[in-house]
């Protein structure tokens, strides 16, 4: 049995209303309207610092409450690395004083990275009986100065650390994931042509995102949910709660209708209060749900995750 040992989330103490974002006045009407109608009321804003600093802080605070050094440190890649030809995850390892831990980054998966990371952590522990724990971390910050990511979401700041361990609960009982490389260039930042404060994320085709990728997500997630439940010998009636990443309020309605499963309200609350915190979304939502006391031992939680780079993941946890 491989499951969660501990989770620690770091969230900002300062917030900015979406309507007060500095870039809103310069956006075209359609893009500004998207931001204000996305379901994000405000975004959390960290004091200016590198992404790796917040990932390090999350890990340091979690490690204070756990015993021993993790065997592996797995960083879910941020939107933009702090350094080129260096190692952000190495910086986190050094900042945490981890001497024997092997560290590496899972990248190129966008929001779906955390779901892939916890499945990879489980596989690493199953493959090597000598390993005891895997530490996973991620920090969410915008790639440049703008937080409106049209036509996807509005970005907030946050960081987390979590461990996957033997005997942990909830237990990861089933997981499936897929990617489609044909969408690899749908979003890009031309970072070589100017300083970071001039970086702007560009969507090559908003229509392709809203229609073609949406259709792929509809088909893939629907099938992956059926396959994950079949792997566990369960049906949709056996799912106590369903969670997903937080991008827009309309996405919840879309997937509820598609799957016939209600998306737990904690997702919409976090979307409104913190914005989209990247690959941290599903960890934040799952941690809050587990801490709420709503679930009983043995109940199952389904976690959906997908990203604009065309990565999809579905995980089933047993409390």
Coordinates of C-alpha atoms in Angstrom, one line a residue, residues 9-289:
X9 CA 0.7 24.0 1.4
X10 CA 2.1 27.5 1.4
X11 CA -0.3 30.2 0.4
X12 CA 0.1 34.0 0.1
X13 CA -1.1 36.4 2.8
X14 CA -1.7 39.2 0.2
X15 CA -4.3 39.2 -2.5
X16 CA -5.2 41.2 -5.6
X17 CA -8.7 41.3 -7.0
X18 CA -8.9 40.2 -10.6
X19 CA -10.6 43.5 -11.5
X20 CA -7.6 45.4 -10.1
X21 CA -4.9 43.4 -12.0
X22 CA -2.5 45.9 -13.7
X23 CA -2.7 44.2 -17.2
X24 CA -6.5 44.3 -17.3
X25 CA -6.8 47.8 -18.8
X26 CA -4.4 46.9 -21.7
X27 CA -6.2 43.7 -22.6
X28 CA -8.6 43.4 -25.5
X29 CA -12.3 43.5 -24.4
X30 CA -12.7 39.8 -25.0
X31 CA -9.7 38.8 -22.9
X32 CA -10.6 41.2 -20.1
X33 CA -14.1 39.9 -20.1
X34 CA -12.8 36.3 -19.9
X35 CA -10.7 37.1 -16.8
X36 CA -13.5 38.8 -14.9
X37 CA -15.9 36.0 -15.8
X38 CA -13.6 33.1 -15.1
X39 CA -14.8 32.4 -11.6
X40 CA -11.6 33.8 -10.1
X41 CA -12.4 36.7 -7.7
X42 CA -8.9 37.3 -6.5
X43 CA -5.4 35.8 -6.7
X44 CA -2.8 35.3 -4.0
X45 CA 0.4 37.1 -4.5
X46 CA 3.7 36.2 -3.0
X47 CA 6.4 38.8 -2.3
X48 CA 8.9 38.8 -5.2
X49 CA 11.3 35.9 -5.0
X50 CA 12.3 33.0 -7.2
X51 CA 10.0 30.0 -7.6
X52 CA 12.5 27.6 -6.1
X53 CA 12.5 29.7 -2.9
X54 CA 8.9 28.9 -2.3
X55 CA 9.2 25.3 -3.2
X56 CA 12.2 25.1 -0.7
X57 CA 10.1 26.8 2.0
X58 CA 7.2 24.3 1.5
X59 CA 9.7 21.4 1.8
X60 CA 11.5 22.8 4.8
X61 CA 8.3 23.2 6.7
X62 CA 7.0 19.8 5.8
X63 CA 10.3 18.1 6.7
X64 CA 10.2 19.6 10.2
X65 CA 7.1 17.4 10.9
X66 CA 8.5 14.2 9.3
X67 CA 11.2 11.7 10.3
X68 CA 14.2 10.9 8.2
X69 CA 15.5 12.0 4.8
X70 CA 13.4 11.2 1.7
X71 CA 15.0 8.8 -0.8
X72 CA 13.8 10.9 -3.7
X73 CA 13.0 14.6 -4.2
X74 CA 10.7 15.1 -7.2
X75 CA 10.0 18.6 -8.4
X76 CA 7.1 19.3 -10.7
X77 CA 8.5 21.9 -13.1
X78 CA 7.3 25.5 -12.8
X79 CA 6.0 27.5 -15.7
X80 CA 9.5 29.0 -16.2
X81 CA 12.8 27.7 -14.6
X82 CA 14.7 30.2 -12.4
X83 CA 18.0 29.3 -14.1
X84 CA 19.0 27.8 -17.4
X85 CA 21.7 25.1 -17.5
X86 CA 21.4 24.9 -13.7
X87 CA 19.0 22.9 -11.5
X88 CA 16.1 24.4 -9.6
X89 CA 15.4 21.0 -7.9
X90 CA 19.1 20.9 -6.9
X91 CA 18.6 24.3 -5.3
X92 CA 15.6 23.0 -3.3
X93 CA 17.7 19.9 -2.3
X94 CA 20.5 22.1 -1.1
X95 CA 18.2 24.5 0.7
X96 CA 16.6 21.7 2.6
X97 CA 20.0 20.2 3.6
X98 CA 19.2 16.8 1.9
X99 CA 22.5 14.9 1.6
X100 CA 21.5 11.5 0.3
X101 CA 18.3 12.3 -1.5
X102 CA 18.3 11.9 -5.3
X103 CA 16.6 14.9 -6.9
X104 CA 15.1 15.4 -10.4
X105 CA 12.3 17.3 -12.2
X106 CA 9.2 16.2 -14.0
X107 CA 8.5 18.8 -16.7
X108 CA 6.5 19.5 -19.8
X109 CA 3.1 18.4 -18.4
X110 CA 1.7 21.7 -17.1
X111 CA -1.1 21.4 -14.5
X112 CA -1.1 17.6 -14.8
X113 CA 2.4 17.4 -13.4
X114 CA 1.4 16.7 -9.8
X115 CA -0.8 13.8 -10.7
X116 CA 1.9 12.2 -12.8
X117 CA 4.4 12.9 -10.0
X118 CA 2.5 11.0 -7.3
X119 CA 1.9 8.1 -9.7
X120 CA 5.7 8.1 -10.5
X121 CA 6.5 8.2 -6.8
X122 CA 4.3 5.2 -6.2
X123 CA 6.0 3.3 -9.0
X124 CA 9.4 4.1 -7.7
X125 CA 8.5 2.8 -4.2
X126 CA 7.0 -0.3 -5.7
X127 CA 10.0 -0.9 -7.9
X128 CA 12.6 -0.6 -5.1
X129 CA 11.7 -2.1 -1.7
X130 CA 14.7 -0.3 -0.1
X131 CA 13.1 3.1 -0.8
X132 CA 10.8 4.5 2.0
X133 CA 9.6 7.9 0.8
X134 CA 9.4 10.3 -2.1
X135 CA 9.1 14.1 -1.5
X136 CA 7.2 16.0 -4.2
X137 CA 7.2 19.8 -4.5
X138 CA 5.9 22.5 -6.8
X139 CA 5.6 26.3 -6.7
X140 CA 3.2 28.3 -8.9
X141 CA 4.0 31.8 -10.1
X142 CA 3.3 33.4 -13.5
X143 CA 6.0 33.2 -16.2
X144 CA 6.1 37.0 -16.6
X145 CA 4.3 39.8 -14.9
X146 CA 0.8 39.0 -16.4
X147 CA -1.6 36.8 -14.5
X148 CA -4.4 36.5 -17.1
X149 CA -3.7 33.5 -19.2
X150 CA -6.2 33.8 -22.0
X151 CA -8.2 31.7 -22.8
X152 CA -7.3 29.4 -19.9
X153 CA -7.4 31.0 -16.5
X154 CA -6.0 33.6 -14.1
X155 CA -2.9 32.6 -12.2
X156 CA -2.3 32.8 -8.5
X157 CA 0.8 32.0 -6.4
X158 CA 1.3 29.0 -4.1
X159 CA 3.6 26.2 -3.2
X160 CA 3.3 22.7 -1.7
X161 CA 5.3 19.7 -0.6
X162 CA 4.0 16.2 0.0
X163 CA 5.4 12.8 0.6
X164 CA 4.4 9.4 -0.8
X165 CA 5.3 6.6 1.6
X166 CA 4.6 3.0 2.3
X167 CA 1.5 2.6 4.4
X168 CA 0.4 6.1 3.7
X169 CA -3.3 7.2 3.6
X170 CA -5.1 8.0 1.5
X171 CA -3.8 5.1 -0.6
X172 CA -3.3 5.5 -4.4
X173 CA -5.3 2.5 -5.7
X174 CA -5.5 3.2 -9.4
X175 CA -4.1 5.7 -11.9
X176 CA -4.0 6.3 -15.6
X177 CA -2.4 9.0 -17.7
X178 CA -1.9 10.0 -21.3
X179 CA -0.4 12.8 -23.5
X180 CA -0.8 14.0 -27.0
X181 CA 2.3 15.6 -28.5
X182 CA 0.4 17.3 -31.4
X183 CA -0.5 20.2 -29.0
X184 CA 3.1 20.8 -27.9
X185 CA 3.2 24.3 -29.4
X186 CA -0.3 25.5 -28.6
X187 CA 1.1 27.9 -25.9
X188 CA 4.5 29.5 -25.9
X189 CA 6.6 32.4 -24.4
X190 CA 9.2 33.9 -26.7
X191 CA 11.6 34.4 -23.8
X192 CA 14.8 34.8 -25.9
X193 CA 13.7 38.1 -27.4
X194 CA 13.4 40.3 -24.3
X195 CA 13.7 40.5 -20.5
X196 CA 11.4 38.6 -18.2
X197 CA 9.1 41.5 -17.5
X198 CA 8.3 41.7 -21.2
X199 CA 7.4 38.0 -21.5
X200 CA 3.9 37.4 -22.7
X201 CA 2.3 34.0 -23.1
X202 CA 0.8 33.5 -26.5
X203 CA -1.9 31.0 -27.5
X204 CA -1.3 30.0 -31.2
X205 CA -5.0 29.4 -31.6
X206 CA -7.7 30.1 -29.0
X207 CA -10.2 28.2 -31.1
X208 CA -8.0 25.2 -31.2
X209 CA -7.8 25.3 -27.4
X210 CA -11.5 25.8 -26.9
X211 CA -12.8 23.3 -29.4
X212 CA -10.2 20.7 -30.6
X213 CA -8.4 20.3 -27.3
X214 CA -11.7 20.4 -25.4
X215 CA -13.0 17.6 -27.5
X216 CA -9.9 15.5 -26.9
X217 CA -10.2 16.2 -23.1
X218 CA -13.8 15.2 -23.2
X219 CA -13.1 11.8 -24.8
X220 CA -9.8 11.1 -22.9
X221 CA -11.0 11.9 -19.4
X222 CA -14.3 10.1 -19.9
X223 CA -12.5 7.0 -21.0
X224 CA -9.7 7.3 -18.3
X225 CA -12.3 7.6 -15.6
X226 CA -14.0 4.4 -16.7
X227 CA -10.7 2.6 -16.9
X228 CA -9.5 3.7 -13.5
X229 CA -12.8 2.7 -11.9
X230 CA -12.7 -0.6 -13.7
X231 CA -9.1 -1.2 -12.5
X232 CA -10.3 -0.8 -8.9
X233 CA -13.5 -2.9 -9.5
X234 CA -15.7 0.1 -8.7
X235 CA -18.4 2.1 -10.4
X236 CA -19.3 5.8 -10.3
X237 CA -21.7 5.2 -7.4
X238 CA -18.7 4.2 -5.3
X239 CA -17.0 7.6 -5.6
X240 CA -17.5 9.7 -2.5
X241 CA -16.0 12.9 -4.0
X242 CA -14.6 14.1 -7.3
X243 CA -11.9 16.8 -7.5
X244 CA -10.1 18.4 -10.4
X245 CA -7.8 21.3 -11.2
X246 CA -9.1 24.9 -10.9
X247 CA -9.1 26.8 -14.2
X248 CA -12.6 28.3 -14.8
X249 CA -16.0 27.9 -13.1
X250 CA -17.5 26.8 -16.4
X251 CA -15.1 23.8 -16.5
X252 CA -16.8 22.3 -13.5
X253 CA -20.2 22.4 -15.2
X254 CA -18.6 20.9 -18.4
X255 CA -17.1 17.9 -16.6
X256 CA -20.1 17.3 -14.3
X257 CA -22.3 17.0 -17.3
X258 CA -19.8 14.9 -19.2
X259 CA -19.0 12.4 -16.4
X260 CA -22.2 12.4 -14.4
X261 CA -20.1 13.1 -11.2
X262 CA -20.5 16.3 -9.1
X263 CA -17.3 18.3 -8.7
X264 CA -16.7 19.0 -5.0
X265 CA -17.4 22.6 -4.1
X266 CA -13.9 23.0 -2.5
X267 CA -12.6 23.3 -6.1
X268 CA -14.7 26.4 -6.9
X269 CA -13.9 27.9 -3.5
X270 CA -10.2 27.7 -4.1
X271 CA -10.6 28.9 -7.7
X272 CA -12.4 32.0 -6.5
X273 CA -10.1 32.7 -3.5
X274 CA -6.6 31.8 -4.9
X275 CA -6.9 31.6 -8.7
X276 CA -5.3 28.8 -10.6
X277 CA -2.2 27.7 -8.8
X278 CA -0.9 25.5 -11.5
X279 CA 0.0 21.9 -10.7
X280 CA -0.7 22.7 -7.0
X281 CA -4.5 22.8 -7.6
X282 CA -5.3 19.1 -7.1
X283 CA -3.0 18.9 -4.1
X284 CA -4.6 21.9 -2.4
X285 CA -8.1 20.6 -3.1
X286 CA -7.3 17.0 -2.0
X287 CA -5.6 18.2 1.2
X288 CA -8.5 20.5 2.1
X289 CA -11.1 17.8 1.5

